[in-house]
GROMACS .gro file of C-alpha atoms in nm:
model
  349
    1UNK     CA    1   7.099  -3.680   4.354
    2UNK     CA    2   7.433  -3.511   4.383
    3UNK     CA    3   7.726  -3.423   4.179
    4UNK     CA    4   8.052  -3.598   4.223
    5UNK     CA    5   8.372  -3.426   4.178
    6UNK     CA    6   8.732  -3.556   4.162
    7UNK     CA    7   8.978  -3.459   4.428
    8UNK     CA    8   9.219  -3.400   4.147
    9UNK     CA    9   8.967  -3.138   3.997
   10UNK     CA   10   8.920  -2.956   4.362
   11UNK     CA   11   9.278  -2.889   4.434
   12UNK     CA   12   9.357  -2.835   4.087
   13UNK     CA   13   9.586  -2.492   4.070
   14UNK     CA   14   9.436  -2.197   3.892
   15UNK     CA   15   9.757  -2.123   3.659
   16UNK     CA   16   9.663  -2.443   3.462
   17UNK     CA   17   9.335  -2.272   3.333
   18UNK     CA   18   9.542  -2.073   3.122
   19UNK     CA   19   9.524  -2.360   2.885
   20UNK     CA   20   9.124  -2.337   2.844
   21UNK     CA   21   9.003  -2.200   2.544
   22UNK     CA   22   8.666  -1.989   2.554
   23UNK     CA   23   8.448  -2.041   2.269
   24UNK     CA   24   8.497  -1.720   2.051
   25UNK     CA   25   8.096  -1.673   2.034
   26UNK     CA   26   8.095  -1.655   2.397
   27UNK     CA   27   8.343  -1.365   2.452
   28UNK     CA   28   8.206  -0.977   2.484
   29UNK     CA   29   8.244  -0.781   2.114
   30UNK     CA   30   8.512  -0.575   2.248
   31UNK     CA   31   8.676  -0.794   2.308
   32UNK     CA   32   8.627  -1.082   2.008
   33UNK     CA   33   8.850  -0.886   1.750
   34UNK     CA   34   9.178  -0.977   1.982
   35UNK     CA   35   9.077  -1.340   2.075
   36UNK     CA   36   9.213  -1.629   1.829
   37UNK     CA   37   9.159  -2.034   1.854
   38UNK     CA   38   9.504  -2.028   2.127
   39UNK     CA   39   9.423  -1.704   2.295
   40UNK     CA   40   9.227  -1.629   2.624
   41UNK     CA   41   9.208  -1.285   2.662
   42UNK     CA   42   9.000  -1.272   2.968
   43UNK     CA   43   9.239  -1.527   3.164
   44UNK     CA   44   9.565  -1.317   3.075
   45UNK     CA   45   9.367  -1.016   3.215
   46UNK     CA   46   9.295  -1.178   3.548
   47UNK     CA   47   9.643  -1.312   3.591
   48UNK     CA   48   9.791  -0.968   3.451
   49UNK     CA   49   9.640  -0.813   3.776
   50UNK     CA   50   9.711  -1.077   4.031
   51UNK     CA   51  10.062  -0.979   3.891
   52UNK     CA   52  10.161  -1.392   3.821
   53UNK     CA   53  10.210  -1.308   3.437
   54UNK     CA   54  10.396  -1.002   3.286
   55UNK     CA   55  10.279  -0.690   3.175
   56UNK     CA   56  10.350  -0.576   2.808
   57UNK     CA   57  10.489  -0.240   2.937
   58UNK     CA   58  10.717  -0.417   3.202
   59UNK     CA   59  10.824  -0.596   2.899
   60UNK     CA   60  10.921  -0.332   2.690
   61UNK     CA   61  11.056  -0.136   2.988
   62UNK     CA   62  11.295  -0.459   3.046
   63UNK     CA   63  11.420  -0.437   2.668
   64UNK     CA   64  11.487  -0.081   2.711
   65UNK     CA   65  11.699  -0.148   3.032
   66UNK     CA   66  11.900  -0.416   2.899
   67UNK     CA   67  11.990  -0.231   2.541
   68UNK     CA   68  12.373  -0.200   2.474
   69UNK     CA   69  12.422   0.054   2.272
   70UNK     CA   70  12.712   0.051   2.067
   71UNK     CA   71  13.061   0.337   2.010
   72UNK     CA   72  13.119   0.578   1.721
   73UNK     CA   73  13.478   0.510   1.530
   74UNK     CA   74  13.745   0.765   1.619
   75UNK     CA   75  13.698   0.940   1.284
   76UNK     CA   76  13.348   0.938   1.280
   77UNK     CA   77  13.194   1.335   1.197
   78UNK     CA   78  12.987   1.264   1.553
   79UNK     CA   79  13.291   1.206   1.793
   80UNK     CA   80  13.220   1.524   1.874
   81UNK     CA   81  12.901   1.561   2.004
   82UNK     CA   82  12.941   1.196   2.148
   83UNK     CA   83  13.181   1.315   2.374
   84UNK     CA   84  13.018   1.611   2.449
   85UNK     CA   85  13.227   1.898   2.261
   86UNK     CA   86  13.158   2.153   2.088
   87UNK     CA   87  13.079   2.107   1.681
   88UNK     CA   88  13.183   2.508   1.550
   89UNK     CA   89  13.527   2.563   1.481
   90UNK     CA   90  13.492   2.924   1.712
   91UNK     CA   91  13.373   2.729   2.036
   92UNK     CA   92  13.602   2.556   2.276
   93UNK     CA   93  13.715   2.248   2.198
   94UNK     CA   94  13.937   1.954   2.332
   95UNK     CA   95  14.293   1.996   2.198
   96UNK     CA   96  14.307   1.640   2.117
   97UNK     CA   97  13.974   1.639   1.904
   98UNK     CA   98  14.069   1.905   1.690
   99UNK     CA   99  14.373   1.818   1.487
  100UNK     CA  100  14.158   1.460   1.446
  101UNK     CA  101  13.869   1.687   1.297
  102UNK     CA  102  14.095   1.908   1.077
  103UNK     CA  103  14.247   1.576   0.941
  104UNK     CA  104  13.931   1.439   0.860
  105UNK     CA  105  13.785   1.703   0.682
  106UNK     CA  106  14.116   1.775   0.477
  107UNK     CA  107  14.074   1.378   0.383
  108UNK     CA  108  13.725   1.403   0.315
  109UNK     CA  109  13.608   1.394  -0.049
  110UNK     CA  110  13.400   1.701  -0.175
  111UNK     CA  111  13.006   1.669  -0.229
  112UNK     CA  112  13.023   1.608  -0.604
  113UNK     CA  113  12.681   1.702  -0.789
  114UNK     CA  114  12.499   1.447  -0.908
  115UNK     CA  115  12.562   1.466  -1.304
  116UNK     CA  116  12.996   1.410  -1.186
  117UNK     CA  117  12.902   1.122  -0.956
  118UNK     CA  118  12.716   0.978  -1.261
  119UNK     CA  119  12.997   1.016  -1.491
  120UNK     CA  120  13.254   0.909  -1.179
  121UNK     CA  121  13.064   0.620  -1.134
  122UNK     CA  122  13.092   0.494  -1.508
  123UNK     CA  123  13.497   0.554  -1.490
  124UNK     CA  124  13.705   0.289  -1.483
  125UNK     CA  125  14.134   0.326  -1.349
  126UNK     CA  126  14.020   0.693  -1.429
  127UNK     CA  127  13.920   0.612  -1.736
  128UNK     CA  128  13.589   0.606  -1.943
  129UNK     CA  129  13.465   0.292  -1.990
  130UNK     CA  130  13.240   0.410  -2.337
  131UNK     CA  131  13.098   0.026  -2.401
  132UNK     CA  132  12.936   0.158  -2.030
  133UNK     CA  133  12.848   0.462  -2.074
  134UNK     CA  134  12.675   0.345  -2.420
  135UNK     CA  135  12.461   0.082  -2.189
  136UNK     CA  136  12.349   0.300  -1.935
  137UNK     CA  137  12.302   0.646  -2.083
  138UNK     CA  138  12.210   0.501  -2.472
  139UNK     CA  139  12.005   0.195  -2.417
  140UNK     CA  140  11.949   0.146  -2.825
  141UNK     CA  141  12.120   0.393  -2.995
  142UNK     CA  142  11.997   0.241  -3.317
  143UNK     CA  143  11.691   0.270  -3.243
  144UNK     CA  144  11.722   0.653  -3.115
  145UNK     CA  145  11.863   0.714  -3.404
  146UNK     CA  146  11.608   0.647  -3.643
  147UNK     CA  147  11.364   0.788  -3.439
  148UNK     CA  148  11.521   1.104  -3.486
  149UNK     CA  149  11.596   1.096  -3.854
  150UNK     CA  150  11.191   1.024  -3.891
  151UNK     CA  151  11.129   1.310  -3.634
  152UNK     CA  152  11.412   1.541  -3.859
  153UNK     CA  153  11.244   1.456  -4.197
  154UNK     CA  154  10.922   1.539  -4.092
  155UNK     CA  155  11.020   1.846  -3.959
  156UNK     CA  156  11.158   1.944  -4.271
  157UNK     CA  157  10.864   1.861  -4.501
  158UNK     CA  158  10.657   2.086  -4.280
  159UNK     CA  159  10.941   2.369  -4.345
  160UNK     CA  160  11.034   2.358  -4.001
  161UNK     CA  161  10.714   2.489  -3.857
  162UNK     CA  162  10.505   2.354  -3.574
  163UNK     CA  163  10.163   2.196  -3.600
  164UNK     CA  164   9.844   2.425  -3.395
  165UNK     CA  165   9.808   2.122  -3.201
  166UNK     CA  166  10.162   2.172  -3.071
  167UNK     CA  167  10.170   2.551  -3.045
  168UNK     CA  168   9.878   2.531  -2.830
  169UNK     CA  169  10.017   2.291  -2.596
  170UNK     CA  170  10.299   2.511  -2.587
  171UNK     CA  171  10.110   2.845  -2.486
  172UNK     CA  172   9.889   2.708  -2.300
  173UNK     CA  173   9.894   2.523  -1.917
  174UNK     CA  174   9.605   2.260  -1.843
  175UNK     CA  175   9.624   1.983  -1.552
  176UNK     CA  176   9.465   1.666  -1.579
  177UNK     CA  177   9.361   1.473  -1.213
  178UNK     CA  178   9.185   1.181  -1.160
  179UNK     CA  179   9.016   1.144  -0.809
  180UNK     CA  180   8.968   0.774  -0.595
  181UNK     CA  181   8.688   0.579  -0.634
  182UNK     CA  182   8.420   0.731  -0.445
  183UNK     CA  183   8.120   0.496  -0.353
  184UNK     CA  184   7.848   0.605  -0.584
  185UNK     CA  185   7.719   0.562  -0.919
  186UNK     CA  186   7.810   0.734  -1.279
  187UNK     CA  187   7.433   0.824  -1.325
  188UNK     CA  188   7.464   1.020  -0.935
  189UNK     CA  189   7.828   1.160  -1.027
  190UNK     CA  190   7.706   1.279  -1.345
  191UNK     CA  191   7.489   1.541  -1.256
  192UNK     CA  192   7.748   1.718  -1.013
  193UNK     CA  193   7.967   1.666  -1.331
  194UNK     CA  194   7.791   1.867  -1.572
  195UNK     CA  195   7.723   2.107  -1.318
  196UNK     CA  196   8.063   2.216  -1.286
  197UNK     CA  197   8.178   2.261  -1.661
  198UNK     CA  198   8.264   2.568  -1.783
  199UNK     CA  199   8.223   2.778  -1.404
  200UNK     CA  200   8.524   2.878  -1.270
  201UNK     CA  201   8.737   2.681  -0.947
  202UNK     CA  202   8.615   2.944  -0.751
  203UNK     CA  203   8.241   2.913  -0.858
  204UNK     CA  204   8.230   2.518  -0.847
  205UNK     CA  205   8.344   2.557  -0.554
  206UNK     CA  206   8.076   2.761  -0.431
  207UNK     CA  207   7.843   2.535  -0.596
  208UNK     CA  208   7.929   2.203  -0.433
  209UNK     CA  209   7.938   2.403  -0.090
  210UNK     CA  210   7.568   2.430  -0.119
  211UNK     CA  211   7.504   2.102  -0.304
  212UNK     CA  212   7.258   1.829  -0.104
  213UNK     CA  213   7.424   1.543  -0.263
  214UNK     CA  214   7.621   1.309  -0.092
  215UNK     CA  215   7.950   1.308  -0.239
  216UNK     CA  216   7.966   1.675  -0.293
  217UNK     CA  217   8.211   1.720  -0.014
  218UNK     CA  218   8.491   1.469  -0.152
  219UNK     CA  219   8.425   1.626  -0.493
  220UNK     CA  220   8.483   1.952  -0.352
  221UNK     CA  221   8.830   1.818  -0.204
  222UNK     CA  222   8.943   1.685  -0.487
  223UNK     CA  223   8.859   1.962  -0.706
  224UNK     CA  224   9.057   2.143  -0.449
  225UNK     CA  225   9.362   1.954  -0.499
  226UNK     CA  226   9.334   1.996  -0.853
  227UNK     CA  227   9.370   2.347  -0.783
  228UNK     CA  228   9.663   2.358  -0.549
  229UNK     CA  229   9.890   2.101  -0.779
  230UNK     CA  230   9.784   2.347  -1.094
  231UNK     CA  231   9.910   2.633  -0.867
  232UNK     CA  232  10.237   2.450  -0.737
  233UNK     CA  233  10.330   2.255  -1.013
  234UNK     CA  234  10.229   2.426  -1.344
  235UNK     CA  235  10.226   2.735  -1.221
  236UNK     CA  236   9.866   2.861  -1.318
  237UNK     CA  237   9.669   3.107  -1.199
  238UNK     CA  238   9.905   3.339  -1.074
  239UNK     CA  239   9.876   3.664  -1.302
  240UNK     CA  240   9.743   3.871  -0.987
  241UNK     CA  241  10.101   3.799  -0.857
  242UNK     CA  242  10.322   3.798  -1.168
  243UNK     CA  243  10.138   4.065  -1.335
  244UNK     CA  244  10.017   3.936  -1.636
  245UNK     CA  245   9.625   3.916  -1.599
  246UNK     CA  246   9.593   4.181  -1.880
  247UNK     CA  247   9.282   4.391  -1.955
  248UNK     CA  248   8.964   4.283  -1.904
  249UNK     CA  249   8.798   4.150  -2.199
  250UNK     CA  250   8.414   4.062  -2.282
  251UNK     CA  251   8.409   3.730  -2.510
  252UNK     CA  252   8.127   3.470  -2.575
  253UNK     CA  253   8.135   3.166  -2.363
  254UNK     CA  254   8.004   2.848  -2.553
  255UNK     CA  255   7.682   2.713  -2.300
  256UNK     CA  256   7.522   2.530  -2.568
  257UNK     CA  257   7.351   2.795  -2.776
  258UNK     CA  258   7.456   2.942  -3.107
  259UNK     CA  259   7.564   3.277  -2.957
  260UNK     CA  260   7.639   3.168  -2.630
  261UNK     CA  261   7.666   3.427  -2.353
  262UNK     CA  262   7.851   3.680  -2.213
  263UNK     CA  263   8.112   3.630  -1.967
  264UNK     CA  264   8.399   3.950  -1.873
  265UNK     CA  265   8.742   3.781  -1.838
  266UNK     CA  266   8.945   4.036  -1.547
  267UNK     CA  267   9.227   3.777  -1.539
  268UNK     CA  268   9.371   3.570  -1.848
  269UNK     CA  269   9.543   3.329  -1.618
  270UNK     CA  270   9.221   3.218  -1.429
  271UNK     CA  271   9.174   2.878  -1.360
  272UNK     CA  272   8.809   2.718  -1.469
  273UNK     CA  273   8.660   2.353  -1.498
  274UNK     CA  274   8.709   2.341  -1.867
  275UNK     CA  275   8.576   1.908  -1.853
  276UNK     CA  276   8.448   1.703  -1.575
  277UNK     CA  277   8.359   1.328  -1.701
  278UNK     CA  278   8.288   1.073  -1.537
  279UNK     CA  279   8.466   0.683  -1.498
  280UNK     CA  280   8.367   0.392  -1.412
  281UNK     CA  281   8.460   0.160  -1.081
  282UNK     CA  282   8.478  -0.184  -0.965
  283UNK     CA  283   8.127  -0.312  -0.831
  284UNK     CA  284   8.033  -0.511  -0.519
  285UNK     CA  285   7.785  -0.763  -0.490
  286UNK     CA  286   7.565  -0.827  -0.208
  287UNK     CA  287   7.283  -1.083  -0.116
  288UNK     CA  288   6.998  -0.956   0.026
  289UNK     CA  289   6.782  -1.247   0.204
  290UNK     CA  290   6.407  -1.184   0.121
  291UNK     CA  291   6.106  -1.431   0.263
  292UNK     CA  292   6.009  -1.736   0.067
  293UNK     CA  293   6.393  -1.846   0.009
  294UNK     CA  294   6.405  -1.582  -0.231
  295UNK     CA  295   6.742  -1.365  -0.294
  296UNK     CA  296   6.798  -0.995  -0.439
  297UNK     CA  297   7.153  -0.904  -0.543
  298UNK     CA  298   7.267  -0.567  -0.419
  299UNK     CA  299   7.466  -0.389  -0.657
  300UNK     CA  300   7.709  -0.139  -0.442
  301UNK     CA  301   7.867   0.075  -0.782
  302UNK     CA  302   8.180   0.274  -0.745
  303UNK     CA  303   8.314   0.583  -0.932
  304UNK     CA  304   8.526   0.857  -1.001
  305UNK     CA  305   8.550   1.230  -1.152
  306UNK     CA  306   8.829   1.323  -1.391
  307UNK     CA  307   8.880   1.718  -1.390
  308UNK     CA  308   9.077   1.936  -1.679
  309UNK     CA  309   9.134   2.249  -1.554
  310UNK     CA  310   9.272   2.548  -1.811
  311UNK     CA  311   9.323   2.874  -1.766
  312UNK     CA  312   9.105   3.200  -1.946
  313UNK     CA  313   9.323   3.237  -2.217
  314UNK     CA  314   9.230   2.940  -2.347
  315UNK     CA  315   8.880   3.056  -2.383
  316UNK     CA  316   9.047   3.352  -2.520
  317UNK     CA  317   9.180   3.191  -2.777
  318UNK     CA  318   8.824   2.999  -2.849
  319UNK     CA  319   8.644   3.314  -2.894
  320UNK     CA  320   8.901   3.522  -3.117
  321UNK     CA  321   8.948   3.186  -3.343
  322UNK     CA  322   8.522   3.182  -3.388
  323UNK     CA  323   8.508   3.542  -3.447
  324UNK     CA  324   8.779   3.511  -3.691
  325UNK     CA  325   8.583   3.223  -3.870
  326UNK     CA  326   8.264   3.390  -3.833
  327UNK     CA  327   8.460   3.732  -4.014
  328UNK     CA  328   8.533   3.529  -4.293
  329UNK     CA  329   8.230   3.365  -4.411
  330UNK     CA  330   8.068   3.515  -4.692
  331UNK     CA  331   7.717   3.676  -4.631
  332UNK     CA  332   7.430   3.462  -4.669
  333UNK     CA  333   7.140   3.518  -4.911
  334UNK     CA  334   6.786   3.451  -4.845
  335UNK     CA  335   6.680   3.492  -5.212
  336UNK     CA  336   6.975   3.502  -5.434
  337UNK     CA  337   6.934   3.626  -5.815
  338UNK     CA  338   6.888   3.321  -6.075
  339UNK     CA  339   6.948   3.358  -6.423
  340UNK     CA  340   6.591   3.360  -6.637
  341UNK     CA  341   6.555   3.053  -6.802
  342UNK     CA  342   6.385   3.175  -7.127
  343UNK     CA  343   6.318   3.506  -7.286
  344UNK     CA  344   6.053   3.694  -7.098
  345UNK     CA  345   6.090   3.721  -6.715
  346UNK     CA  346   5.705   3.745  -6.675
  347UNK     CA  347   5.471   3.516  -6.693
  348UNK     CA  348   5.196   3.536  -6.975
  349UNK     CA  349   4.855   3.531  -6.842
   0.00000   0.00000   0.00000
């Protein structure tokens, strides 16, 4: 039994195939990710190098060919090295260019800084507009106001004195970084967390260098970052530079016990890991297909580590505040002397 074809199939031209779709499911994996429902990769391939369709770099090439471009104006700070002069005022330039250039720059405006182009952009005819300036420098001046009468009258009950909370934040420098969400779970995250307060940068770092979990090494970057913004921004941990690291000075680091131990401070503005807590992350779900129709549901957690990192004299500042407590509590007692209750202070046998 045999086949029959059309004529009109057989002498059918190739070019019209480029209308056949392949089935996506049919198509090789590299090349799946490029292929849509209108799309036949393969085909423009094979007609791409029998050279009957265009190439996309022949294309591009083409645009590049036929791109106008367009003229500077006459007065335009590039004439000159449109044309092809010189741009210094010692080199040799075209006697007709330079009284143009000396023109423009004498009718140029000066740079203004940026507080006079504020106020020259709230003028009006020369003028101060103040209904303006109220609106965009004083959004609610009423409000302002009585914020700062409250702020005024505090200050003034407290005899114009700052709180501890506030002279502390003065004094001292501390930087505050959250990191991404990593891909593990609080409970993992937690134990590099605790393992990090209280060391210093340099010895967390040396920690999570040797550390066999997972996400040690993106900890380790982002502790890293911590560092560098503390450095750039804040300015910490540069008394080796600026001089002012000080003497070095024994104190009594807090590690859980009631004496604590002994740590020797050789520079006040070191930076340690002073918290490390933990946050959590958005969670995926995934099925997992078991036998029997049955279905587990995978639980894929995400996380993050939030570092506070302060300098030494903060701990400083710890340690000469708890001896200073410790200095004024009275002595304790074991047996302390009790008044006698009746006449005779033995007992009568």
């Amino acid at each position: 039994m045999s086949y029959r074809i059309p004529s009109s199939r057989l002498v059918r031209p190739i070019t019209s195939l480029t209308s056949i779709t392949i089935p996506i499911r049919l198509l090789p994996h590299h090349a799946r990710r490029y292929a849509t429902k209108n799309e036949n990769i393969l085909m423009e391939r094979w007609l791409q190098n029998r050279g009957e369709m265009p190439n996309q770099k022949d294309l591009q090439q083409a645009a590049k060919e036929n791109l106008q471009r367009g003229q500077l104006h006459q007065n335009s700070i590039f004439i000159d090295a449109e044309r092809g002069y010189a741009a210094d005022e010692g080199d040799i330039v075209d006697e007709e260019i330079r009284p143009m250039r000396n023109e423009y720059k004498a009718s140029s405006p000066v740079a203004l800084s940026a507080e006079d182009a504020a106020i020259q952009a709230l003028t009006k005819d020369g003028e101060r507009d103040v209904d303006l300036l109220r609106r965009r420098l004083d959004m609610d001046p009423e409000t302002r106001f009585k914020a700062e009468y409250r702020r005024t009258v505090k200050m003034m009950r407290r005899g114009w004195t700052i709180t501890r909370e506030q002279h502390i934040k003065r004094s001292e420098r501390q930087v505050r970084m959250k990191s991404p969400w990593l891909k593990t779970s609080t409970k993992k995250l937690g134990l590099i967390a605790r393992q990090l307060q209280g060391k210093t940068v340099d010895e967390a770092l040396l920690q999570l260098r040797f550390s066999k979990k997972r996400t040690a090494g993106e900890v380790a970057r982002h502790l890293e970052h911590t560092r560098d913004m503390a450095v750039v921004k804040w300015g910490m941990g540069l008394g080796q530079v600026e001089g002012t690291a000080g003497e070095p000075m024994n104190i009594r680091v807090n590690n859980g016990t009631k004496l604590g131990r002994k740590k020797l401070i050789t520079d006040r503005t070191e930076i340690f890991v002073e918290s490390a807590t933990v946050g959590r992350g958005p969670m995926q779900k995934e099925p997992e297909f078991r036998a029997r129709g049955k279905t587990n549901i995978l639980k894929h957690r995400w996380s993050c580590i939030i570092f506070v990192l302060k300098e030494e004299i903060s701990r400083i500042r710890q340690h000469e505040d708890k001896m200073r407590l410790a200095a004024q509590k009275k002595p304790r007692i074991p047996l302390p002397d009790k008044p006698i209750p009746q006449q005779r202070q033995y007992v009568l046998w």
